[in-house]
CSV table of C-alpha atoms in Angstrom, one decimal:
chain,number,residue,atom,x,y,z
A,1,MET,CA,91.5,157.4,131.5
A,2,ARG,CA,92.5,157.5,127.8
A,3,LEU,CA,90.2,158.4,124.8
A,4,THR,CA,91.1,156.7,121.5
A,5,GLN,CA,89.3,157.3,118.2
A,6,THR,CA,91.2,155.3,115.6
A,7,LYS,CA,92.0,151.6,115.4
A,8,ALA,CA,95.7,152.4,115.4
A,9,GLU,CA,95.4,154.3,118.7
A,10,LEU,CA,93.4,151.4,120.1
A,11,ARG,CA,96.0,148.8,119.2
A,12,ALA,CA,98.7,150.9,120.8
A,13,ALA,CA,96.7,151.4,124.0
A,14,THR,CA,95.8,147.7,124.3
A,15,ALA,CA,99.3,146.3,123.9
A,16,ILE,CA,98.6,144.9,127.3
A,17,ARG,CA,95.4,143.0,126.7
A,18,PRO,CA,92.3,144.6,128.2
A,19,ARG,CA,90.4,142.2,130.3
A,20,ALA,CA,86.8,143.5,130.1
A,21,VAL,CA,84.8,145.5,127.5
A,22,VAL,CA,81.5,147.2,127.7
A,23,MET,CA,80.0,148.1,124.3
A,24,THR,CA,77.5,151.0,124.1
A,25,MET,CA,76.1,153.5,121.7
A,26,GLY,CA,76.7,156.3,124.2
A,27,ALA,CA,74.1,158.4,125.9
A,28,LEU,CA,75.2,156.6,129.1
A,29,HIS,CA,72.9,156.2,132.1
A,30,ASP,CA,72.9,154.3,135.4
A,31,GLY,CA,72.3,151.0,133.5
A,32,HIS,CA,75.6,151.5,131.6
A,33,ALA,CA,77.3,152.6,134.9
A,34,ALA,CA,76.2,149.3,136.4
A,35,LEU,CA,77.8,147.4,133.5
A,36,LEU,CA,81.1,149.4,134.0
A,37,ALA,CA,81.0,148.9,137.8
A,38,GLU,CA,80.6,145.2,137.3
A,39,ALA,CA,83.4,145.1,134.8
A,40,ARG,CA,85.7,147.0,137.2
A,41,GLU,CA,84.8,144.6,140.0
A,42,ARG,CA,85.4,141.5,137.9
A,43,VAL,CA,88.8,142.5,136.6
A,44,GLY,CA,90.1,143.9,139.9
A,45,PRO,CA,92.5,146.8,140.4
A,46,ASP,CA,95.1,145.3,138.1
A,47,GLY,CA,92.8,144.6,135.2
A,48,SER,CA,91.7,147.0,132.5
A,49,VAL,CA,88.2,148.1,131.6
A,50,VAL,CA,87.5,149.3,128.0
A,51,LEU,CA,84.3,151.2,127.0
A,52,THR,CA,83.3,151.5,123.4
A,53,ILE,CA,81.0,154.3,122.2
A,54,PHE,CA,79.7,153.9,118.7
A,55,VAL,CA,76.3,154.6,117.2
A,56,ASN,CA,76.3,151.7,114.8
A,57,PRO,CA,74.5,152.5,111.5
A,58,LEU,CA,74.2,148.8,110.5
A,59,GLN,CA,71.6,148.1,113.2
A,60,PHE,CA,69.2,151.0,112.3
A,61,GLY,CA,66.5,150.6,109.8
A,62,PRO,CA,65.7,153.3,107.2
A,63,THR,CA,62.8,154.7,109.3
A,64,GLU,CA,64.5,154.4,112.7
A,65,ASP,CA,66.2,157.1,114.8
A,66,PHE,CA,69.9,156.9,113.8
A,67,ASP,CA,70.2,160.6,113.1
A,68,ARG,CA,68.5,161.7,116.2
A,69,TYR,CA,69.9,159.1,118.5
A,70,PRO,CA,71.4,161.1,121.5
A,71,ARG,CA,75.1,161.7,121.3
A,72,THR,CA,76.5,162.9,124.6
A,73,LEU,CA,80.3,162.3,124.6
A,74,ALA,CA,81.3,164.8,127.2
A,75,SER,CA,78.9,163.4,129.9
A,76,ASP,CA,79.6,159.8,128.7
A,77,LEU,CA,83.3,160.4,129.4
A,78,ALA,CA,82.5,161.8,132.9
A,79,ILE,CA,80.5,158.7,133.8
A,80,ALA,CA,83.3,156.4,132.4
A,81,LYS,CA,85.9,158.2,134.5
A,82,ASN,CA,83.8,158.0,137.6
A,83,GLU,CA,83.3,154.2,137.1
A,84,GLY,CA,87.1,153.6,136.7
A,85,VAL,CA,87.3,153.0,133.0
A,86,ASP,CA,90.8,152.8,131.7
A,87,LEU,CA,90.2,153.2,127.9
A,88,VAL,CA,87.4,154.6,125.8
A,89,PHE,CA,87.2,153.7,122.1
A,90,ASN,CA,85.0,156.2,120.2
A,91,PRO,CA,85.6,155.7,116.5
A,92,SER,CA,84.0,157.6,113.6
A,93,ARG,CA,81.8,155.7,111.1
A,94,ASP,CA,84.6,155.9,108.5
A,95,GLU,CA,87.1,154.5,111.0
A,96,LEU,CA,85.1,151.4,111.8
A,97,TYR,CA,83.6,151.0,108.4
A,98,PRO,CA,86.2,152.4,105.9
A,99,ASN,CA,84.2,150.7,103.1
A,100,GLU,CA,80.6,149.7,103.0
A,101,PRO,CA,80.7,146.2,104.5
A,102,SER,CA,80.0,143.4,102.0
A,103,ILE,CA,80.5,140.7,104.6
A,104,THR,CA,78.4,140.7,107.7
A,105,VAL,CA,77.4,138.2,110.5
A,106,HIS,CA,74.3,136.1,109.7
A,107,PRO,CA,72.5,135.8,113.1
A,108,GLY,CA,70.5,132.7,112.3
A,109,PRO,CA,66.7,132.0,112.7
A,110,LEU,CA,66.2,133.5,116.1
A,111,ALA,CA,67.0,137.0,114.6
A,112,ASP,CA,63.8,136.7,112.5
A,113,GLU,CA,61.6,136.4,115.6
A,114,LEU,CA,60.4,139.0,118.3
A,115,GLU,CA,62.5,142.1,117.6
A,116,GLY,CA,63.5,140.7,114.2
A,117,VAL,CA,59.9,140.8,113.0
A,118,PHE,CA,59.7,144.6,113.5
A,119,ARG,CA,63.4,145.4,112.8
A,120,PRO,CA,64.6,143.2,109.9
A,121,GLY,CA,68.3,143.1,109.6
A,122,HIS,CA,68.8,144.7,113.0
A,123,PHE,CA,70.6,141.7,114.6
A,124,SER,CA,72.9,141.2,111.6
A,125,GLY,CA,74.1,144.8,112.3
A,126,VAL,CA,74.4,144.2,116.0
A,127,LEU,CA,76.4,141.0,115.7
A,128,THR,CA,78.7,142.5,112.9
A,129,VAL,CA,79.7,145.4,115.1
A,130,VAL,CA,80.0,143.2,118.2
A,131,SER,CA,82.3,140.8,116.3
A,132,LYS,CA,84.4,143.7,115.1
A,133,LEU,CA,84.7,145.3,118.5
A,134,LEU,CA,85.6,141.9,120.2
A,135,HIS,CA,88.3,141.4,117.6
A,136,LEU,CA,89.7,145.0,118.1
A,137,THR,CA,89.6,145.0,121.9
A,138,ALA,CA,90.5,141.3,122.5
A,139,PRO,CA,88.9,141.1,126.0
A,140,ASP,CA,88.6,138.2,128.4
A,141,LEU,CA,85.1,139.4,129.4
A,142,ALA,CA,82.4,141.3,127.6
A,143,LEU,CA,79.5,142.5,129.6
A,144,PHE,CA,75.9,143.1,128.3
A,145,GLY,CA,72.7,144.1,130.0
A,146,GLU,CA,69.8,141.7,130.2
A,147,LYS,CA,67.4,144.5,129.1
A,148,ASP,CA,68.3,143.7,125.5
A,149,TYR,CA,67.7,140.0,126.2
A,150,GLN,CA,67.4,138.8,122.6
A,151,GLN,CA,70.6,140.6,121.7
A,152,LEU,CA,72.4,139.0,124.7
A,153,THR,CA,71.1,135.6,123.6
A,154,LEU,CA,72.3,136.0,120.0
A,155,ILE,CA,75.7,137.3,121.1
A,156,ARG,CA,76.1,134.2,123.3
A,157,GLU,CA,75.2,132.0,120.4
A,158,MET,CA,77.7,133.8,118.1
A,159,VAL,CA,80.5,133.5,120.6
A,160,CYS,CA,79.8,129.8,121.1
A,161,ASP,CA,79.3,128.9,117.4
A,162,LEU,CA,82.4,130.8,116.2
A,163,ASP,CA,84.6,129.7,119.1
A,164,MET,CA,85.4,133.3,120.2
A,165,ASP,CA,87.7,133.3,123.2
A,166,VAL,CA,85.7,135.6,125.4
A,167,ASP,CA,83.3,135.1,128.3
A,168,ILE,CA,79.9,136.9,127.9
A,169,VAL,CA,78.7,138.2,131.3
A,170,PRO,CA,75.0,139.2,131.6
A,171,VAL,CA,74.1,142.0,134.0
A,172,PRO,CA,70.6,142.5,135.4
A,173,THR,CA,68.4,145.3,134.1
A,174,VAL,CA,68.6,148.5,136.0
A,175,ARG,CA,65.3,150.2,136.7
A,176,GLU,CA,64.0,153.5,138.0
A,177,PRO,CA,62.4,153.2,141.5
A,178,ASP,CA,59.0,152.9,139.9
A,179,GLY,CA,60.2,150.0,137.7
A,180,LEU,CA,60.8,151.7,134.3
A,181,ALA,CA,63.8,150.0,132.7
A,182,LEU,CA,66.6,152.5,132.0
A,183,SER,CA,67.0,153.3,128.3
A,184,SER,CA,68.7,156.0,126.3
A,185,ARG,CA,65.4,156.4,124.5
A,186,ASN,CA,63.5,157.2,127.7
A,187,ARG,CA,64.6,160.9,127.2
A,188,TYR,CA,62.2,161.0,124.2
A,189,LEU,CA,59.2,160.4,126.4
A,190,THR,CA,56.9,163.3,127.5
A,191,GLU,CA,55.8,163.3,131.2
A,192,THR,CA,52.5,161.8,130.2
A,193,GLU,CA,54.2,159.1,128.1
A,194,ARG,CA,56.6,158.2,130.8
A,195,ASP,CA,53.6,157.5,133.1
A,196,GLU,CA,52.0,155.4,130.4
A,197,ALA,CA,55.3,153.5,129.8
A,198,LEU,CA,55.1,152.1,133.4
A,199,VAL,CA,52.5,149.6,132.2
A,200,LEU,CA,55.2,147.5,130.6
A,201,TYR,CA,56.8,146.7,133.9
A,202,ARG,CA,53.4,146.3,135.6
A,203,ALA,CA,52.5,143.8,132.9
A,204,LEU,CA,55.7,141.8,133.3
A,205,SER,CA,55.4,141.8,137.1
A,206,ALA,CA,51.8,140.6,136.9
A,207,GLY,CA,52.9,137.8,134.6
A,208,ALA,CA,55.7,136.9,137.0
A,209,LYS,CA,53.3,136.7,139.9
A,210,ALA,CA,51.1,134.4,138.0
A,211,GLY,CA,53.9,131.9,137.2
A,212,MET,CA,52.7,129.4,139.8
A,213,ASN,CA,49.5,128.9,137.7
A,214,GLY,CA,51.2,128.1,134.4
A,215,PRO,CA,51.9,129.8,131.1
A,216,ASP,CA,48.3,130.7,130.2
A,217,ALA,CA,47.8,132.5,133.5
A,218,VAL,CA,51.1,134.4,133.0
A,219,MET,CA,49.9,135.7,129.6
A,220,ALA,CA,46.4,136.5,130.8
A,221,ALA,CA,47.7,138.5,133.8
A,222,ALA,CA,50.1,140.5,131.6
A,223,GLN,CA,47.5,141.2,128.9
A,224,ALA,CA,45.0,142.4,131.5
A,225,GLU,CA,47.5,145.1,132.6
A,226,LEU,CA,48.2,146.2,129.1
A,227,GLU,CA,44.5,146.5,128.2
A,228,ALA,CA,44.1,149.1,130.9
A,229,VAL,CA,46.4,151.5,128.9
A,230,PRO,CA,45.2,151.3,125.3
A,231,SER,CA,47.4,154.3,124.2
A,232,VAL,CA,50.4,152.0,124.5
A,233,LYS,CA,50.7,150.0,121.3
A,234,ILE,CA,52.1,146.5,121.8
A,235,ASP,CA,54.4,145.1,119.1
A,236,TYR,CA,54.7,141.7,120.9
A,237,LEU,CA,54.2,140.1,124.3
A,238,ALA,CA,55.9,136.6,124.4
A,239,LEU,CA,56.7,133.9,126.9
A,240,ARG,CA,59.8,131.9,126.0
A,241,ALA,CA,62.4,129.5,127.5
A,242,PRO,CA,65.6,131.1,128.7
A,243,ASP,CA,67.3,130.4,125.4
A,244,LEU,CA,64.2,132.0,123.7
A,245,GLY,CA,63.0,128.7,122.4
A,246,PRO,CA,59.5,127.5,123.2
A,247,VAL,CA,58.5,127.0,126.8
A,248,ILE,CA,58.5,123.3,127.7
A,249,GLY,CA,57.1,122.3,131.1
A,250,PRO,CA,57.7,124.0,134.4
A,251,GLY,CA,60.9,125.9,135.3
A,252,GLU,CA,62.5,129.1,134.4
A,253,ALA,CA,61.2,131.2,131.5
A,254,ARG,CA,61.5,134.7,130.1
A,255,MET,CA,58.7,137.1,129.3
A,256,LEU,CA,59.5,139.8,126.7
A,257,ILE,CA,57.6,142.9,125.6
A,258,ALA,CA,58.0,145.6,123.0
A,259,ALA,CA,55.7,148.6,122.7
A,260,ARG,CA,55.3,152.0,121.3
A,261,VAL,CA,54.6,154.9,123.7
A,262,GLY,CA,53.9,157.9,121.6
A,263,LEU,CA,56.7,157.9,119.0
A,264,THR,CA,59.1,156.0,121.2
A,265,ARG,CA,59.6,152.3,121.0
A,266,LEU,CA,60.6,150.5,124.3
A,267,ILE,CA,61.5,146.9,125.1
A,268,ASP,CA,61.7,145.1,128.4
A,269,ASN,CA,61.7,141.6,129.8
A,270,ILE,CA,61.6,139.6,133.1
A,271,SER,CA,62.5,136.2,134.4
A,272,ILE,CA,59.6,134.0,135.4
A,273,THR,CA,59.4,130.8,137.3
A,274,LEU,CA,56.6,128.5,136.0
A,275,ARG,CA,55.0,125.9,138.2
């Protein structure tokens, strides 16, 4: 496995086109490992897997946790090596943004909903760095977790609308045995807060079980679970179509939630079949 930290090193190392990329901000956990394992499986023994590690300042708001976001390069590299990664790109801020960017990706109206209401400008920062990293790594496949479902949806839209020559591969959310979605921010939770955070998955699961009774029943079941833990402050609970448009009739849907547990903000989502 090779570690690169400049764009010149990356270009030299990818003279043979890498075939799969997994983009992260580091602080890797089993969810990231699942992305890397899926990438390794999809490209086969003769393909290449590239991991990018970069805490992207453009996607953090002025009151968010950019400075305290966990940076754990040594353990990240150990996980990458264990999952068969061929190349790690870990640029500095100045390397990826030598000048303050004056041109960024406009993510469209979906970016102003759900997460966008609480994190204005977030998805412009996400799509800008994803666009740059797709350009630099030139992969055939890029794998993203479904836990960040709105992000995944917007990346798919960007790739389609801008005719980027890459396949976006979604990978299901990885959870702890008790259902808590894996997140680098889980390490901020106290023991009590972690127990409280389990209500997010309970609410989503209750909504999914109520799918046979229609959208109103789904929302009512989820809200009943959330009301039982008032210390968890809900930013939003929403039921949307798979493309995050409005739900129209029976079929597949997606329920999304964001909440604050103590000082930590968590997101999660689940697929629901509406009857």
